[in-house]
Short mmCIF file of N, CA and C in Angstrom, two decimals:
data_model
loop_
_atom_site.label_atom_id
_atom_site.label_comp_id
_atom_site.label_asym_id
_atom_site.label_seq_id
_atom_site.Cartn_x
_atom_site.Cartn_y
_atom_site.Cartn_z
N MET D 1 -61.54 90.14 -146.63
CA MET D 1 -60.34 89.99 -146.11
C MET D 1 -59.94 88.96 -146.40
N SER D 2 -58.92 88.56 -146.78
CA SER D 2 -58.11 87.44 -147.16
C SER D 2 -56.13 87.92 -146.95
N GLY D 3 -55.78 86.69 -146.81
CA GLY D 3 -54.03 86.76 -146.34
C GLY D 3 -54.11 87.61 -144.93
N LYS D 4 -52.72 86.94 -144.48
CA LYS D 4 -52.67 88.05 -142.52
C LYS D 4 -52.58 89.20 -142.81
N ARG D 5 -53.18 89.79 -142.06
CA ARG D 5 -53.64 91.08 -141.57
C ARG D 5 -52.56 91.75 -140.37
N SER D 6 -51.43 92.44 -140.15
CA SER D 6 -51.37 92.85 -138.44
C SER D 6 -51.51 94.16 -138.43
N ALA D 7 -51.13 94.82 -137.67
CA ALA D 7 -51.13 96.29 -136.83
C ALA D 7 -50.52 97.05 -136.45
N GLY D 8 -50.60 98.28 -135.86
CA GLY D 8 -49.36 98.51 -135.02
C GLY D 8 -49.22 100.36 -134.65
N LEU D 9 -49.16 100.65 -133.94
CA LEU D 9 -48.80 101.76 -133.78
C LEU D 9 -47.64 102.27 -133.63
N LEU D 10 -46.84 103.54 -134.75
CA LEU D 10 -45.87 104.49 -134.43
C LEU D 10 -45.82 105.48 -133.09
N LEU D 11 -45.97 105.11 -132.61
CA LEU D 11 -45.28 106.55 -130.91
C LEU D 11 -44.38 107.11 -131.60
N PHE D 12 -44.17 108.58 -131.51
CA PHE D 12 -43.82 110.25 -132.62
C PHE D 12 -43.56 111.35 -131.15
N ARG D 13 -42.32 111.46 -131.40
CA ARG D 13 -42.08 113.58 -130.62
C ARG D 13 -41.45 114.04 -131.06
N GLY D 14 -42.00 115.10 -130.18
CA GLY D 14 -41.30 115.84 -130.91
C GLY D 14 -41.65 117.21 -131.74
N LEU D 15 -41.09 118.31 -132.49
CA LEU D 15 -41.78 119.04 -134.07
C LEU D 15 -41.35 119.08 -135.12
N ASP D 16 -41.75 119.35 -135.61
CA ASP D 16 -40.78 118.94 -137.08
C ASP D 16 -39.78 120.48 -136.89
N PRO D 17 -38.38 119.86 -137.58
CA PRO D 17 -37.81 118.95 -138.25
C PRO D 17 -37.22 117.86 -137.55
N ASP D 18 -38.08 118.08 -135.34
CA ASP D 18 -36.79 117.11 -135.47
C ASP D 18 -37.41 115.81 -134.43
N VAL D 19 -38.64 115.61 -135.11
CA VAL D 19 -39.96 114.21 -135.50
C VAL D 19 -38.67 113.32 -135.21
N GLU D 20 -39.10 112.60 -133.23
CA GLU D 20 -38.60 110.96 -133.16
C GLU D 20 -39.67 110.53 -133.83
N VAL D 21 -39.33 108.81 -134.27
CA VAL D 21 -39.79 108.23 -133.75
C VAL D 21 -39.42 106.09 -132.84
N LEU D 22 -40.61 105.92 -132.29
CA LEU D 22 -39.84 104.66 -131.37
C LEU D 22 -40.59 102.89 -132.04
N ILE D 23 -39.30 102.51 -131.97
CA ILE D 23 -39.40 101.41 -133.13
C ILE D 23 -38.48 99.74 -132.41
N GLY D 24 -38.49 99.31 -132.88
CA GLY D 24 -38.12 98.19 -131.49
C GLY D 24 -37.57 97.09 -132.56
N HIS D 25 -35.94 96.75 -132.71
CA HIS D 25 -34.92 95.65 -132.75
C HIS D 25 -35.82 94.25 -133.14
N MET D 26 -35.83 94.16 -134.06
CA MET D 26 -36.75 92.76 -133.84
C MET D 26 -35.81 91.21 -132.74
N GLY D 27 -36.37 90.93 -132.35
CA GLY D 27 -36.11 89.29 -131.51
C GLY D 27 -35.36 88.10 -132.47
N GLY D 28 -35.11 87.28 -131.87
CA GLY D 28 -34.26 86.76 -132.09
C GLY D 28 -33.23 85.95 -132.96
N PRO D 29 -32.60 84.73 -133.66
CA PRO D 29 -31.83 84.35 -133.77
C PRO D 29 -31.57 84.89 -134.89
N TYR D 30 -32.33 84.97 -136.06
CA TYR D 30 -32.53 84.83 -137.59
C TYR D 30 -32.42 87.11 -137.44
N TRP D 31 -32.60 88.28 -136.57
CA TRP D 31 -32.10 88.92 -137.14
C TRP D 31 -31.02 89.49 -135.74
N ALA D 32 -29.97 88.75 -134.96
CA ALA D 32 -29.27 89.06 -134.15
C ALA D 32 -28.48 89.65 -134.33
N ALA D 33 -27.74 89.60 -135.73
CA ALA D 33 -26.31 90.38 -136.43
C ALA D 33 -26.96 91.15 -137.03
N LYS D 34 -27.80 91.76 -136.87
CA LYS D 34 -28.63 92.52 -137.97
C LYS D 34 -29.23 93.76 -137.81
N ASP D 35 -28.89 95.17 -138.38
CA ASP D 35 -29.58 96.32 -137.90
C ASP D 35 -30.12 96.67 -138.45
N GLU D 36 -29.79 97.45 -140.09
CA GLU D 36 -30.26 98.15 -140.51
C GLU D 36 -31.44 97.28 -141.51
N GLY D 37 -32.55 97.78 -141.77
CA GLY D 37 -33.42 96.62 -142.08
C GLY D 37 -33.95 95.02 -141.17
N ALA D 38 -33.49 95.59 -140.17
CA ALA D 38 -34.17 94.63 -138.93
C ALA D 38 -34.81 95.06 -137.64
N TRP D 39 -35.02 96.52 -138.15
CA TRP D 39 -36.77 96.82 -136.86
C TRP D 39 -37.54 97.84 -136.81
N SER D 40 -38.14 97.10 -136.94
CA SER D 40 -40.21 97.24 -136.52
C SER D 40 -40.82 98.34 -135.86
N ILE D 41 -41.72 98.42 -136.82
CA ILE D 41 -43.29 99.13 -135.61
C ILE D 41 -43.46 98.36 -134.69
N PRO D 42 -43.88 98.49 -133.54
CA PRO D 42 -44.43 97.34 -132.55
C PRO D 42 -46.02 97.36 -133.02
N LYS D 43 -45.81 95.94 -133.82
CA LYS D 43 -47.14 95.82 -134.51
C LYS D 43 -47.02 94.38 -134.28
N GLY D 44 -48.64 92.83 -134.48
CA GLY D 44 -49.20 92.56 -134.86
C GLY D 44 -49.95 92.04 -135.66
N GLU D 45 -50.67 90.22 -135.65
CA GLU D 45 -51.15 89.79 -136.13
C GLU D 45 -52.26 90.22 -135.68
N HIS D 46 -53.29 89.70 -136.05
CA HIS D 46 -55.14 90.02 -135.60
C HIS D 46 -56.12 89.14 -137.11
N GLY D 47 -57.01 88.85 -136.03
CA GLY D 47 -57.82 87.58 -136.15
C GLY D 47 -59.01 88.89 -137.06
N PRO D 48 -59.86 88.53 -138.03
CA PRO D 48 -60.90 89.27 -138.91
C PRO D 48 -62.23 89.55 -137.35
N GLU D 49 -62.02 89.53 -136.12
CA GLU D 49 -62.54 89.39 -135.06
C GLU D 49 -62.45 90.24 -134.28
N GLU D 50 -61.35 91.10 -133.99
CA GLU D 50 -61.00 92.01 -133.65
C GLU D 50 -60.87 93.37 -134.85
N GLN D 51 -60.79 94.31 -134.14
CA GLN D 51 -60.63 95.78 -134.89
C GLN D 51 -59.24 96.42 -134.69
N PRO D 52 -58.59 96.54 -136.15
CA PRO D 52 -57.12 96.61 -135.95
C PRO D 52 -57.07 97.38 -134.65
N GLU D 53 -57.01 98.31 -135.43
CA GLU D 53 -57.15 99.75 -134.03
C GLU D 53 -56.96 99.22 -132.64
N ALA D 54 -57.94 98.50 -132.19
CA ALA D 54 -57.57 97.21 -130.46
C ALA D 54 -55.88 96.85 -131.06
N ALA D 55 -56.64 96.03 -132.48
CA ALA D 55 -55.05 95.26 -132.24
C ALA D 55 -53.47 96.47 -131.93
N ALA D 56 -54.27 96.91 -132.79
CA ALA D 56 -52.91 98.06 -132.45
C ALA D 56 -52.35 98.19 -131.53
N SER D 57 -53.00 98.91 -130.08
CA SER D 57 -52.81 98.97 -128.67
C SER D 57 -52.71 97.22 -128.15
N ARG D 58 -52.90 96.01 -128.30
CA ARG D 58 -52.94 95.10 -127.55
C ARG D 58 -51.52 94.80 -127.78
N GLU D 59 -51.60 94.70 -129.18
CA GLU D 59 -49.55 94.71 -129.63
C GLU D 59 -48.69 95.41 -129.56
N PHE D 60 -48.88 96.91 -129.45
CA PHE D 60 -48.40 97.25 -128.62
C PHE D 60 -47.78 97.05 -126.82
N GLU D 61 -48.96 97.06 -126.16
CA GLU D 61 -48.44 96.47 -125.29
C GLU D 61 -48.02 94.75 -125.39
N GLU D 62 -48.30 94.48 -125.65
CA GLU D 62 -47.65 92.71 -125.68
C GLU D 62 -46.50 92.53 -125.78
N GLU D 63 -46.01 93.42 -127.06
CA GLU D 63 -44.40 93.28 -127.48
C GLU D 63 -43.44 94.26 -126.46
N LEU D 64 -43.88 95.70 -126.23
CA LEU D 64 -42.97 96.18 -125.05
C LEU D 64 -43.56 96.37 -123.94
N GLY D 65 -44.43 95.18 -123.48
CA GLY D 65 -44.78 95.50 -121.48
C GLY D 65 -45.36 96.58 -120.81
N LEU D 66 -45.59 97.24 -121.86
CA LEU D 66 -46.49 99.10 -121.22
C LEU D 66 -47.65 98.96 -122.20
N PRO D 67 -48.25 100.19 -121.79
CA PRO D 67 -49.44 100.10 -122.07
C PRO D 67 -49.75 101.12 -122.99
N ALA D 68 -50.19 101.05 -124.77
CA ALA D 68 -50.66 101.97 -125.41
C ALA D 68 -51.17 103.17 -124.63
N PRO D 69 -50.17 104.84 -125.45
CA PRO D 69 -50.38 105.61 -125.11
C PRO D 69 -51.42 105.71 -125.29
N ASP D 70 -51.76 107.05 -124.43
CA ASP D 70 -53.26 107.71 -124.28
C ASP D 70 -53.57 108.23 -126.46
N GLY D 71 -53.94 109.53 -126.64
CA GLY D 71 -53.88 110.58 -127.35
C GLY D 71 -55.17 109.94 -128.62
N ASP D 72 -55.40 111.00 -129.75
CA ASP D 72 -55.45 111.01 -130.89
C ASP D 72 -54.64 109.75 -131.80
N ARG D 73 -55.13 109.32 -132.40
CA ARG D 73 -54.67 107.82 -133.54
C ARG D 73 -55.15 108.44 -134.76
N ILE D 74 -53.43 108.27 -135.07
CA ILE D 74 -53.41 109.39 -136.94
C ILE D 74 -53.14 107.97 -137.95
N PRO D 75 -54.82 108.31 -138.68
CA PRO D 75 -54.55 107.06 -139.17
C PRO D 75 -52.91 106.67 -139.92
N LEU D 76 -52.30 105.95 -140.52
CA LEU D 76 -51.00 105.58 -141.80
C LEU D 76 -51.77 105.59 -142.13
N GLY D 77 -52.82 104.56 -142.73
CA GLY D 77 -53.48 103.90 -143.66
C GLY D 77 -52.71 102.46 -143.79
N GLU D 78 -52.93 101.99 -145.12
CA GLU D 78 -52.74 99.92 -144.92
C GLU D 78 -51.42 100.04 -146.55
N SER D 79 -50.65 99.32 -146.19
CA SER D 79 -49.44 98.39 -147.00
C SER D 79 -49.19 97.12 -146.84
N ARG D 80 -49.38 96.66 -148.47
CA ARG D 80 -49.71 95.70 -148.01
C ARG D 80 -47.04 94.91 -148.02
N GLN D 81 -46.62 93.96 -147.42
CA GLN D 81 -45.64 93.69 -147.42
C GLN D 81 -45.05 92.38 -148.06
N SER D 82 -44.06 92.98 -148.47
CA SER D 82 -43.65 91.62 -149.76
C SER D 82 -43.95 90.75 -149.37
N GLY D 83 -44.24 89.48 -148.29
CA GLY D 83 -45.10 88.57 -147.83
C GLY D 83 -46.57 88.71 -147.78
N GLY D 84 -46.62 89.52 -148.59
CA GLY D 84 -48.18 89.15 -148.40
C GLY D 84 -48.63 90.28 -147.63
N LYS D 85 -48.88 90.13 -146.26
CA LYS D 85 -48.76 90.48 -145.66
C LYS D 85 -49.84 91.74 -145.43
N THR D 86 -50.50 92.53 -144.93
CA THR D 86 -51.03 93.85 -144.87
C THR D 86 -50.57 94.15 -143.77
N VAL D 87 -49.86 95.05 -143.53
CA VAL D 87 -49.71 96.22 -142.11
C VAL D 87 -50.99 97.04 -142.65
N THR D 88 -51.45 97.19 -140.98
CA THR D 88 -52.49 98.98 -141.39
C THR D 88 -51.40 99.40 -139.63
N VAL D 89 -51.52 100.68 -139.65
CA VAL D 89 -50.21 101.04 -138.07
C VAL D 89 -51.31 102.60 -138.43
N TRP D 90 -51.27 103.31 -136.78
CA TRP D 90 -52.10 104.05 -136.82
C TRP D 90 -50.69 104.99 -135.48
N ALA D 91 -50.16 106.30 -135.79
CA ALA D 91 -49.32 106.71 -135.35
C ALA D 91 -50.41 107.75 -134.22
N VAL D 92 -48.80 107.95 -132.88
CA VAL D 92 -49.69 108.75 -131.63
C VAL D 92 -48.34 109.15 -130.99
N GLU D 93 -48.91 110.05 -130.93
CA GLU D 93 -47.67 110.93 -130.33
C GLU D 93 -47.89 111.24 -128.18
N GLY D 94 -47.04 111.08 -128.49
CA GLY D 94 -46.90 110.34 -127.32
C GLY D 94 -44.69 110.73 -126.54
N ASP D 95 -44.55 109.83 -125.03
CA ASP D 95 -42.99 109.94 -124.56
C ASP D 95 -43.59 108.65 -124.14
N LEU D 96 -41.95 107.80 -123.89
CA LEU D 96 -41.54 106.09 -123.44
C LEU D 96 -40.25 106.42 -122.84
N ASP D 97 -40.11 106.12 -121.87
CA ASP D 97 -38.89 105.88 -121.33
C ASP D 97 -38.73 104.59 -122.41
N ALA D 98 -37.45 103.64 -123.02
CA ALA D 98 -37.31 102.74 -123.82
C ALA D 98 -36.06 102.18 -122.81
N ARG D 99 -35.84 102.57 -121.62
CA ARG D 99 -35.30 102.28 -120.64
C ARG D 99 -36.34 100.17 -120.13
N ALA D 100 -37.73 101.53 -120.20
CA ALA D 100 -39.17 100.92 -119.61
C ALA D 100 -39.75 99.93 -120.05
N VAL D 101 -39.42 99.35 -121.16
CA VAL D 101 -39.54 98.58 -121.93
C VAL D 101 -39.05 96.60 -121.31
N VAL D 102 -40.28 95.99 -121.64
CA VAL D 102 -40.01 94.69 -120.51
C VAL D 102 -40.32 93.93 -121.90
N PRO D 103 -39.82 93.38 -123.29
CA PRO D 103 -40.86 93.22 -123.92
C PRO D 103 -41.61 90.88 -124.16
N GLY D 104 -42.25 91.50 -124.88
CA GLY D 104 -42.89 89.84 -124.94
C GLY D 104 -42.29 89.15 -125.58
N THR D 105 -42.22 87.68 -125.73
CA THR D 105 -41.80 86.42 -126.12
C THR D 105 -42.44 85.27 -126.88
N PHE D 106 -40.85 84.87 -127.44
CA PHE D 106 -42.24 84.39 -127.99
C PHE D 106 -40.77 82.56 -128.23
N THR D 107 -41.30 81.85 -128.31
CA THR D 107 -40.83 80.67 -128.52
C THR D 107 -40.52 79.50 -130.27
N MET D 108 -39.76 79.38 -130.69
CA MET D 108 -39.22 78.90 -131.90
C MET D 108 -38.41 77.40 -131.72
N GLU D 109 -38.29 76.76 -132.79
CA GLU D 109 -37.00 75.72 -132.31
C GLU D 109 -35.77 76.44 -132.74
N TRP D 110 -34.81 75.97 -132.00
CA TRP D 110 -33.55 76.45 -131.72
C TRP D 110 -32.60 75.93 -131.12
N PRO D 111 -31.65 75.58 -131.96
CA PRO D 111 -31.23 75.69 -133.43
C PRO D 111 -32.51 74.72 -134.38
N PRO D 112 -32.38 74.89 -136.20
CA PRO D 112 -33.46 74.72 -136.46
C PRO D 112 -32.61 73.10 -136.65
N ARG D 113 -33.76 72.00 -136.32
CA ARG D 113 -34.72 70.56 -136.21
C ARG D 113 -32.98 70.09 -135.47
N SER D 114 -33.22 71.06 -134.48
CA SER D 114 -32.72 70.65 -133.22
C SER D 114 -33.05 69.56 -132.60
N GLY D 115 -34.82 69.84 -132.66
CA GLY D 115 -35.62 69.37 -131.21
C GLY D 115 -35.68 70.21 -129.83
N VAL D 116 -35.67 71.03 -130.00
CA VAL D 116 -34.70 72.16 -129.30
C VAL D 116 -35.62 73.74 -128.70
N LEU D 117 -36.44 73.83 -127.92
CA LEU D 117 -37.19 74.89 -128.02
C LEU D 117 -37.41 76.18 -127.03
N SER D 118 -36.52 77.72 -128.30
CA SER D 118 -36.32 77.96 -126.98
C SER D 118 -36.87 80.00 -127.12
N GLU D 119 -35.75 80.23 -125.94
CA GLU D 119 -37.70 81.33 -126.30
C GLU D 119 -36.22 82.63 -125.81
N PHE D 120 -37.32 84.04 -127.23
CA PHE D 120 -37.07 85.07 -126.94
C PHE D 120 -37.34 86.03 -127.14
N PRO D 121 -37.39 87.31 -127.38
CA PRO D 121 -38.02 88.18 -127.03
C PRO D 121 -38.60 88.50 -128.19
N GLU D 122 -39.68 89.22 -128.39
CA GLU D 122 -40.65 89.85 -129.71
C GLU D 122 -39.55 91.07 -129.58
N ILE D 123 -39.41 91.50 -129.41
CA ILE D 123 -38.06 92.97 -129.94
C ILE D 123 -37.20 92.82 -128.47
N ASP D 124 -36.04 92.98 -129.20
CA ASP D 124 -34.87 93.14 -128.02
C ASP D 124 -34.22 94.24 -127.84
N ARG D 125 -34.87 95.10 -128.06
CA ARG D 125 -33.98 96.32 -128.26
C ARG D 125 -35.31 97.58 -128.57
N VAL D 126 -35.76 99.08 -128.31
CA VAL D 126 -36.82 99.94 -128.13
C VAL D 126 -35.03 101.03 -127.80
N GLY D 127 -35.97 102.09 -130.01
CA GLY D 127 -35.17 103.17 -129.90
C GLY D 127 -35.53 103.87 -130.76
N TRP D 128 -35.37 105.13 -130.26
CA TRP D 128 -36.21 106.61 -130.37
C TRP D 128 -34.90 107.65 -131.19
N PHE D 129 -35.70 107.51 -133.57
CA PHE D 129 -34.36 107.42 -133.88
C PHE D 129 -35.19 109.01 -135.23
N SER D 130 -34.59 109.79 -134.91
CA SER D 130 -35.37 110.95 -136.56
C SER D 130 -35.39 109.19 -137.96
N LEU D 131 -36.60 109.90 -138.14
CA LEU D 131 -38.02 110.36 -139.43
C LEU D 131 -36.47 109.04 -140.52
N GLU D 132 -35.73 109.94 -140.42
CA GLU D 132 -34.06 110.06 -141.74
C GLU D 132 -33.40 108.29 -141.05
N ARG D 133 -32.91 108.25 -140.23
CA ARG D 133 -32.61 107.28 -139.37
C ARG D 133 -33.58 105.84 -139.10
N ALA D 134 -35.03 106.28 -138.92
CA ALA D 134 -35.93 105.25 -138.91
C ALA D 134 -36.39 104.47 -139.73
N ALA D 135 -35.20 105.50 -141.28
CA ALA D 135 -36.17 104.87 -142.66
C ALA D 135 -35.44 103.72 -143.21
N GLU D 136 -34.00 104.52 -142.19
CA GLU D 136 -32.57 103.16 -142.47
C GLU D 136 -32.60 101.94 -141.81
N LEU D 137 -33.68 101.80 -140.82
CA LEU D 137 -33.80 100.32 -140.20
C LEU D 137 -33.99 99.96 -140.33
N LEU D 138 -35.64 100.52 -140.51
CA LEU D 138 -36.96 99.34 -140.76
C LEU D 138 -37.27 98.78 -141.36
N VAL D 139 -37.92 97.66 -140.97
CA VAL D 139 -37.75 97.02 -142.66
C VAL D 139 -38.45 96.61 -144.17
N PRO D 140 -37.77 97.32 -144.71
CA PRO D 140 -38.08 97.54 -146.21
C PRO D 140 -40.16 98.20 -146.21
N GLY D 141 -40.31 97.22 -145.89
CA GLY D 141 -41.97 97.44 -146.09
C GLY D 141 -42.90 98.89 -145.43
N GLN D 142 -42.26 98.49 -143.91
CA GLN D 142 -43.07 99.49 -143.12
C GLN D 142 -42.40 100.74 -143.50
N ARG D 143 -41.80 100.46 -143.88
CA ARG D 143 -41.29 102.58 -144.36
C ARG D 143 -41.70 104.08 -144.60
N ILE D 144 -43.14 103.37 -145.90
CA ILE D 144 -44.25 104.10 -146.07
C ILE D 144 -44.58 104.63 -145.07
N PHE D 145 -45.09 104.11 -143.94
CA PHE D 145 -45.20 104.77 -143.06
C PHE D 145 -44.75 106.06 -142.37
N LEU D 146 -43.64 106.19 -142.50
CA LEU D 146 -42.68 106.83 -141.80
C LEU D 146 -42.28 108.89 -142.82
N ASP D 147 -42.75 108.55 -144.20
CA ASP D 147 -43.07 109.01 -145.47
C ASP D 147 -44.75 109.54 -144.94
N ARG D 148 -45.55 108.86 -143.96
CA ARG D 148 -47.23 109.74 -144.24
C ARG D 148 -46.87 110.14 -142.68
N LEU D 149 -46.36 109.71 -142.49
CA LEU D 149 -45.93 110.24 -140.39
C LEU D 149 -45.60 112.41 -140.95
N GLY D 150 -44.47 111.79 -141.81
CA GLY D 150 -43.44 112.60 -142.37
C GLY D 150 -45.04 114.54 -142.21
N HIS D 151 -45.01 113.38 -143.92
CA HIS D 151 -46.73 114.11 -144.49
C HIS D 151 -47.87 114.66 -143.96
N HIS D 152 -47.99 114.20 -142.42
CA HIS D 152 -49.11 114.70 -141.77
C HIS D 152 -48.39 115.62 -140.85
N ILE D 153 -47.21 115.64 -140.02
CA ILE D 153 -47.42 116.54 -139.64
C ILE D 153 -46.53 117.86 -140.46
N ARG D 154 -46.19 117.90 -141.73
CA ARG D 154 -45.79 119.06 -142.30
C ARG D 154 -46.65 120.04 -142.63
N GLY D 155 -47.93 118.57 -142.94
CA GLY D 155 -49.53 119.78 -143.17
C GLY D 155 -49.28 119.20 -144.57
N ASP D 156 -48.49 118.29 -145.37
CA ASP D 156 -48.54 118.12 -146.27
C ASP D 156 -50.60 117.73 -147.61
N ARG D 157 -50.40 117.50 -148.84
CA ARG D 157 -51.60 117.12 -148.49
C ARG D 157 -51.55 115.86 -150.23
#
């Protein structure tokens, strides 16, 4: 396994055709004024020593400040992103109050080349969206996971 790897959990609720997924708007100054294409499945990087499914649960909690939900993990496979990172995602059925989210933070130099380090939330807001709306909001490389979840829910092969 070479290259960066990331793993995440896609929380969903409801029945077809009214399924909703929980996604987060990426935090930090780069994404602040963007909406469509600026949302992500809660996920994060992991090293070769950590199992991807365990990393997905850990990252869910780190990014949202809430424990990963119990329930059967539905493997949605992996996808190589435009930047070369490979993302692996599991779906899990459950519910969560988006207002209860307490996002993790990261530190970066802002403004660029200022020498000033600032702290930003990893995800600055979360929301429940239909599969169609989530597809408009998610970064393009993660949209495949919505398709795969839809196929699973409908029982497509």
